Short mmCIF file of C-alpha atoms in Angstrom, two decimals:
data_model
loop_
_atom_site.label_atom_id
_atom_site.label_comp_id
_atom_site.label_asym_id
_atom_site.label_seq_id
_atom_site.Cartn_x
_atom_site.Cartn_y
_atom_site.Cartn_z
CA MET A 22 3.68 17.92 -27.83
CA LYS A 23 5.15 17.75 -24.34
CA GLY A 24 5.20 14.62 -22.22
CA LYS A 25 3.51 14.30 -18.84
CA LEU A 26 4.97 13.34 -15.46
CA TYR A 27 3.15 10.85 -13.25
CA GLY A 28 4.16 10.66 -9.58
CA LEU A 29 3.18 7.12 -8.72
CA GLY A 30 2.67 5.86 -5.18
CA VAL A 31 3.66 2.18 -5.10
CA GLY A 32 2.59 1.50 -1.50
CA PRO A 33 4.68 0.55 1.53
CA GLY A 34 6.25 -2.74 0.48
CA ASP A 35 3.83 -5.52 -0.44
CA PRO A 36 3.56 -5.75 -4.27
CA GLU A 37 -0.09 -6.78 -3.90
CA LEU A 38 -0.84 -3.32 -2.50
CA LEU A 39 0.10 -1.67 -5.80
CA THR A 40 -3.06 -0.09 -7.20
CA LEU A 41 -4.62 -1.04 -10.52
CA LYS A 42 -4.13 2.53 -11.76
CA ALA A 43 -0.44 2.49 -10.87
CA LEU A 44 0.05 -0.84 -12.63
CA ARG A 45 -1.79 0.40 -15.73
CA LEU A 46 0.36 3.52 -16.01
CA ILE A 47 3.55 1.46 -15.63
CA ARG A 48 2.40 -0.85 -18.41
CA GLU A 49 1.35 1.99 -20.71
CA ASN A 50 4.51 4.11 -20.44
CA ASP A 51 8.06 3.31 -21.46
CA VAL A 52 10.17 5.56 -19.21
CA ILE A 53 10.20 4.83 -15.48
CA ALA A 54 12.10 7.03 -13.00
CA VAL A 55 13.37 5.03 -10.02
CA PRO A 56 14.55 6.73 -6.80
CA GLY A 57 18.12 5.80 -5.86
CA ASN A 58 21.53 5.51 -7.49
CA GLU A 59 21.27 1.76 -8.12
CA ILE A 60 17.98 0.80 -9.72
CA THR A 61 17.79 -2.85 -8.66
CA LYS A 62 18.47 -1.92 -5.01
CA SER A 63 15.61 0.59 -4.94
CA VAL A 64 12.74 -0.58 -2.72
CA ALA A 65 10.24 1.07 -5.07
CA TYR A 66 11.72 -0.89 -7.98
CA GLN A 67 11.54 -4.15 -6.04
CA ILE A 68 7.88 -3.56 -5.14
CA VAL A 69 6.88 -2.95 -8.75
CA LYS A 70 9.04 -5.82 -10.00
CA GLY A 71 7.11 -8.12 -7.67
CA ALA A 72 3.86 -7.21 -9.43
CA TYR A 73 5.11 -6.58 -12.97
CA GLU A 74 7.89 -8.88 -14.18
CA ALA A 75 8.37 -6.99 -17.46
CA LEU A 76 9.60 -3.87 -15.63
CA ASP A 77 13.19 -4.36 -16.86
CA GLU A 78 11.98 -4.07 -20.45
CA LYS A 79 11.24 -0.39 -19.78
CA THR A 80 13.74 2.47 -19.92
CA LEU A 81 14.67 2.85 -16.25
CA ILE A 82 16.35 6.07 -15.13
CA PRO A 83 17.91 6.31 -11.65
CA VAL A 84 17.18 9.45 -9.66
CA ALA A 85 19.52 10.20 -6.75
CA MET A 86 17.70 11.02 -3.52
CA PRO A 87 20.39 11.41 -0.82
CA MET A 88 19.55 10.92 2.87
CA THR A 89 20.63 14.35 4.05
CA LYS A 90 19.18 17.48 5.63
CA ASP A 91 21.73 19.77 3.98
CA PRO A 92 19.55 22.25 2.05
CA LYS A 93 22.25 22.95 -0.55
CA VAL A 94 22.76 19.27 -1.35
CA LEU A 95 19.01 18.68 -1.46
CA GLU A 96 18.45 21.62 -3.80
CA GLN A 97 21.16 20.40 -6.18
CA ASN A 98 19.68 16.91 -6.30
CA HIS A 99 16.11 18.10 -6.71
CA GLN A 100 17.15 20.34 -9.61
CA LYS A 101 19.10 17.53 -11.26
CA ALA A 102 16.16 15.15 -10.85
CA ALA A 103 13.86 17.70 -12.48
CA ASP A 104 16.38 18.22 -15.29
CA ASP A 105 16.60 14.46 -15.93
CA VAL A 106 12.83 14.16 -16.07
CA GLU A 107 12.41 17.26 -18.24
CA ALA A 108 14.84 15.87 -20.81
CA TRP A 109 12.26 13.18 -21.62
CA LEU A 110 9.18 15.39 -21.29
CA ALA A 111 10.62 17.91 -23.74
CA ARG A 112 10.80 15.10 -26.31
CA GLY A 113 7.12 14.34 -25.86
CA VAL A 114 7.70 11.24 -23.72
CA ASN A 115 5.75 10.59 -20.53
CA VAL A 116 7.67 9.72 -17.36
CA VAL A 117 6.35 7.56 -14.53
CA PHE A 118 8.16 8.37 -11.28
CA LEU A 119 7.97 5.62 -8.64
CA THR A 120 7.73 6.64 -5.01
CA LEU A 121 7.16 4.65 -1.82
CA GLY A 122 3.83 4.87 -0.04
CA ASP A 123 1.83 7.87 -1.19
CA PRO A 124 3.46 10.80 -3.04
CA THR A 125 1.68 13.37 -0.85
CA VAL A 126 3.13 12.16 2.48
CA TYR A 127 6.75 13.22 3.18
CA SER A 128 7.77 12.29 -0.34
CA THR A 129 10.88 13.62 -2.05
CA TYR A 130 8.98 13.22 -5.31
CA LEU A 131 6.99 16.37 -4.50
CA TYR A 132 10.07 18.55 -4.96
CA VAL A 133 10.44 17.25 -8.51
CA HIS A 134 6.69 17.57 -9.12
CA GLN A 135 6.70 21.24 -8.13
CA ARG A 136 9.67 22.06 -10.34
CA ILE A 137 8.21 20.30 -13.37
CA LEU A 138 4.92 22.19 -12.97
CA ALA A 139 6.83 25.47 -12.66
CA ARG A 140 8.58 24.72 -15.95
CA GLY A 141 5.27 24.50 -17.77
CA TYR A 142 4.71 20.74 -17.99
CA GLU A 143 1.79 18.61 -16.88
CA ALA A 144 2.26 16.49 -13.76
CA GLU A 145 -0.21 14.22 -12.01
CA ILE A 146 -0.05 12.57 -8.59
CA VAL A 147 -1.34 9.01 -8.39
CA SER A 148 -2.15 8.05 -4.83
CA GLY A 149 -0.75 4.94 -3.18
CA ILE A 150 -1.44 3.17 0.10
CA THR A 151 0.29 4.98 2.96
CA SER A 152 2.69 3.18 5.27
CA PHE A 153 0.74 3.97 8.43
CA CYS A 154 -2.52 2.60 7.02
CA ALA A 155 -0.71 -0.55 5.87
CA VAL A 156 0.92 -0.94 9.30
CA ALA A 157 -2.41 -0.60 11.11
CA ALA A 158 -3.98 -3.17 8.78
CA ARG A 159 -1.03 -5.54 9.25
CA LEU A 160 -1.48 -5.29 13.02
CA ASN A 161 -5.24 -5.84 12.65
CA MET A 162 -6.04 -2.60 14.44
CA GLY A 163 -7.74 0.71 13.76
CA LEU A 164 -5.87 4.00 13.76
CA VAL A 165 -8.62 6.22 15.14
CA GLU A 166 -12.25 5.88 16.21
CA MET A 167 -15.11 8.31 16.80
CA ALA A 168 -13.69 11.78 17.53
CA GLU A 169 -10.06 10.72 18.09
CA PRO A 170 -7.52 12.87 16.21
CA LEU A 171 -4.64 11.42 14.20
CA HIS A 172 -1.18 13.02 14.33
CA VAL A 173 1.46 12.11 11.73
CA ILE A 174 4.92 13.13 12.97
CA PRO A 175 8.25 13.18 11.07
CA ALA A 176 10.02 11.85 14.12
CA THR A 177 13.65 12.34 13.14
CA TYR A 178 13.00 16.09 12.85
CA LYS A 179 11.02 16.25 16.11
CA ALA A 180 12.98 13.98 18.45
CA GLN A 181 13.83 16.80 20.87
CA GLU A 182 10.15 17.72 21.16
CA MET A 183 8.86 14.15 21.42
CA ASP A 184 8.00 14.24 25.14
CA GLU A 185 5.64 17.14 24.45
CA ILE A 186 4.31 15.72 21.16
CA LEU A 187 3.32 12.46 22.82
CA GLN A 188 1.00 14.36 25.15
CA LEU A 189 -1.24 15.19 22.18
CA PRO A 190 -4.64 13.46 22.38
CA GLY A 191 -5.45 10.55 20.07
CA THR A 192 -3.12 8.41 17.96
CA LYS A 193 0.42 9.42 17.10
CA VAL A 194 2.10 7.99 14.01
CA LEU A 195 5.88 8.39 14.18
CA MET A 196 7.47 8.22 10.74
CA LYS A 197 11.10 8.50 9.68
CA THR A 198 12.54 7.70 13.10
CA GLY A 199 15.97 7.09 11.57
CA LYS A 200 18.97 7.57 13.83
CA LYS A 201 16.82 9.10 16.57
CA MET A 202 15.23 5.79 17.59
CA LYS A 203 16.91 5.61 21.00
CA GLU A 204 15.67 9.09 21.98
CA ILE A 205 12.18 8.42 20.62
CA ARG A 206 11.93 5.09 22.42
CA GLY A 207 12.84 6.83 25.67
CA SER A 208 10.09 9.41 25.17
CA ILE A 209 7.51 6.69 24.50
CA LEU A 210 8.47 4.80 27.67
CA ARG A 211 8.29 8.00 29.73
CA SER A 212 4.84 8.75 28.33
CA GLY A 213 3.41 5.49 29.67
CA GLN A 214 1.42 5.01 26.46
CA SER A 215 1.09 1.84 24.42
CA ALA A 216 3.13 1.55 21.22
CA VAL A 217 3.76 -0.88 18.40
CA MET A 218 6.35 -0.74 15.64
CA ILE A 219 6.85 -2.44 12.30
CA GLU A 220 10.13 -2.42 10.44
CA ASN A 221 9.92 -3.06 6.67
CA CYS A 222 6.15 -3.56 6.60
CA GLY A 223 5.06 -5.95 3.84
CA MET A 224 8.63 -6.82 2.86
CA PRO A 225 10.36 -10.21 3.30
CA GLU A 226 12.46 -8.87 6.19
CA GLU A 227 9.46 -7.47 8.10
CA LYS A 228 9.76 -7.32 11.89
CA ILE A 229 6.97 -6.55 14.37
CA TYR A 230 7.52 -5.14 17.87
CA GLU A 231 4.30 -5.42 19.86
CA SER A 232 5.07 -3.17 22.83
CA ALA A 233 6.97 -0.02 23.71
CA GLU A 234 9.44 -2.11 25.72
CA ALA A 235 10.12 -4.36 22.72
CA ILE A 236 11.05 -1.49 20.40
CA PRO A 237 14.84 -1.59 19.82
CA GLU A 238 17.16 1.37 20.31
CA SER A 239 18.17 1.21 16.66
CA SER A 240 16.36 0.08 13.53
CA GLY A 241 16.27 0.44 9.77
CA TYR A 242 14.99 3.42 7.79
CA TYR A 243 11.61 1.85 7.02
CA SER A 244 10.37 1.75 10.59
CA LEU A 245 7.03 3.16 11.77
CA ILE A 246 5.64 3.48 15.28
CA ILE A 247 2.01 3.86 16.33
CA VAL A 248 1.47 5.32 19.81
CA LYS A 249 -1.91 5.30 21.54
CA ASP A 250 -3.30 6.37 24.91
CA LYS A 251 -3.83 3.36 27.15
#
């Protein structure tokens, strides 16, 4: 009998936002795949560890997920990740794969999920709280009301188009700003719209920037901006 892969969303950072279903699956299964080369430095690991102290008693397998846009490097790593997971599934062992936020939103887990399905195994996505919903809640604000649209933008890929993107009606969520923060900040200021940003939402090192002017020109990877019409 083949094992099953579970792609588990662990939320954006606060261990208390881990769902009951996610926690149950972690408890019930012995092999946990953790994104990153060093398990204890993985943010997903740290989130789960904050809610489940016995995590280190599991078999933890690191899965390299390099921060690159090189398609060849990405393909190699996605194939290796799928191979590492399949090695357990072929033995009839389930694998729980931790992933930040929700696995359906810009998640590298999906590339492994698709490959495992294509190889004839079962795989299930377990939803987690998304970063932009957690950020809005942390700021005590709504994302959209009535007929307002919501746009979720992978900002590091769209920095050159940001002036045009910010003219879209409704609320704009800018994810994965990365090294393009200076350019994106400039576009927000030119747009004249209101903006707020949280870096490391729900984590001990969380920082909140309550206006477009307060947003720094550089920030960490886990930074998210919400832009709204004034």
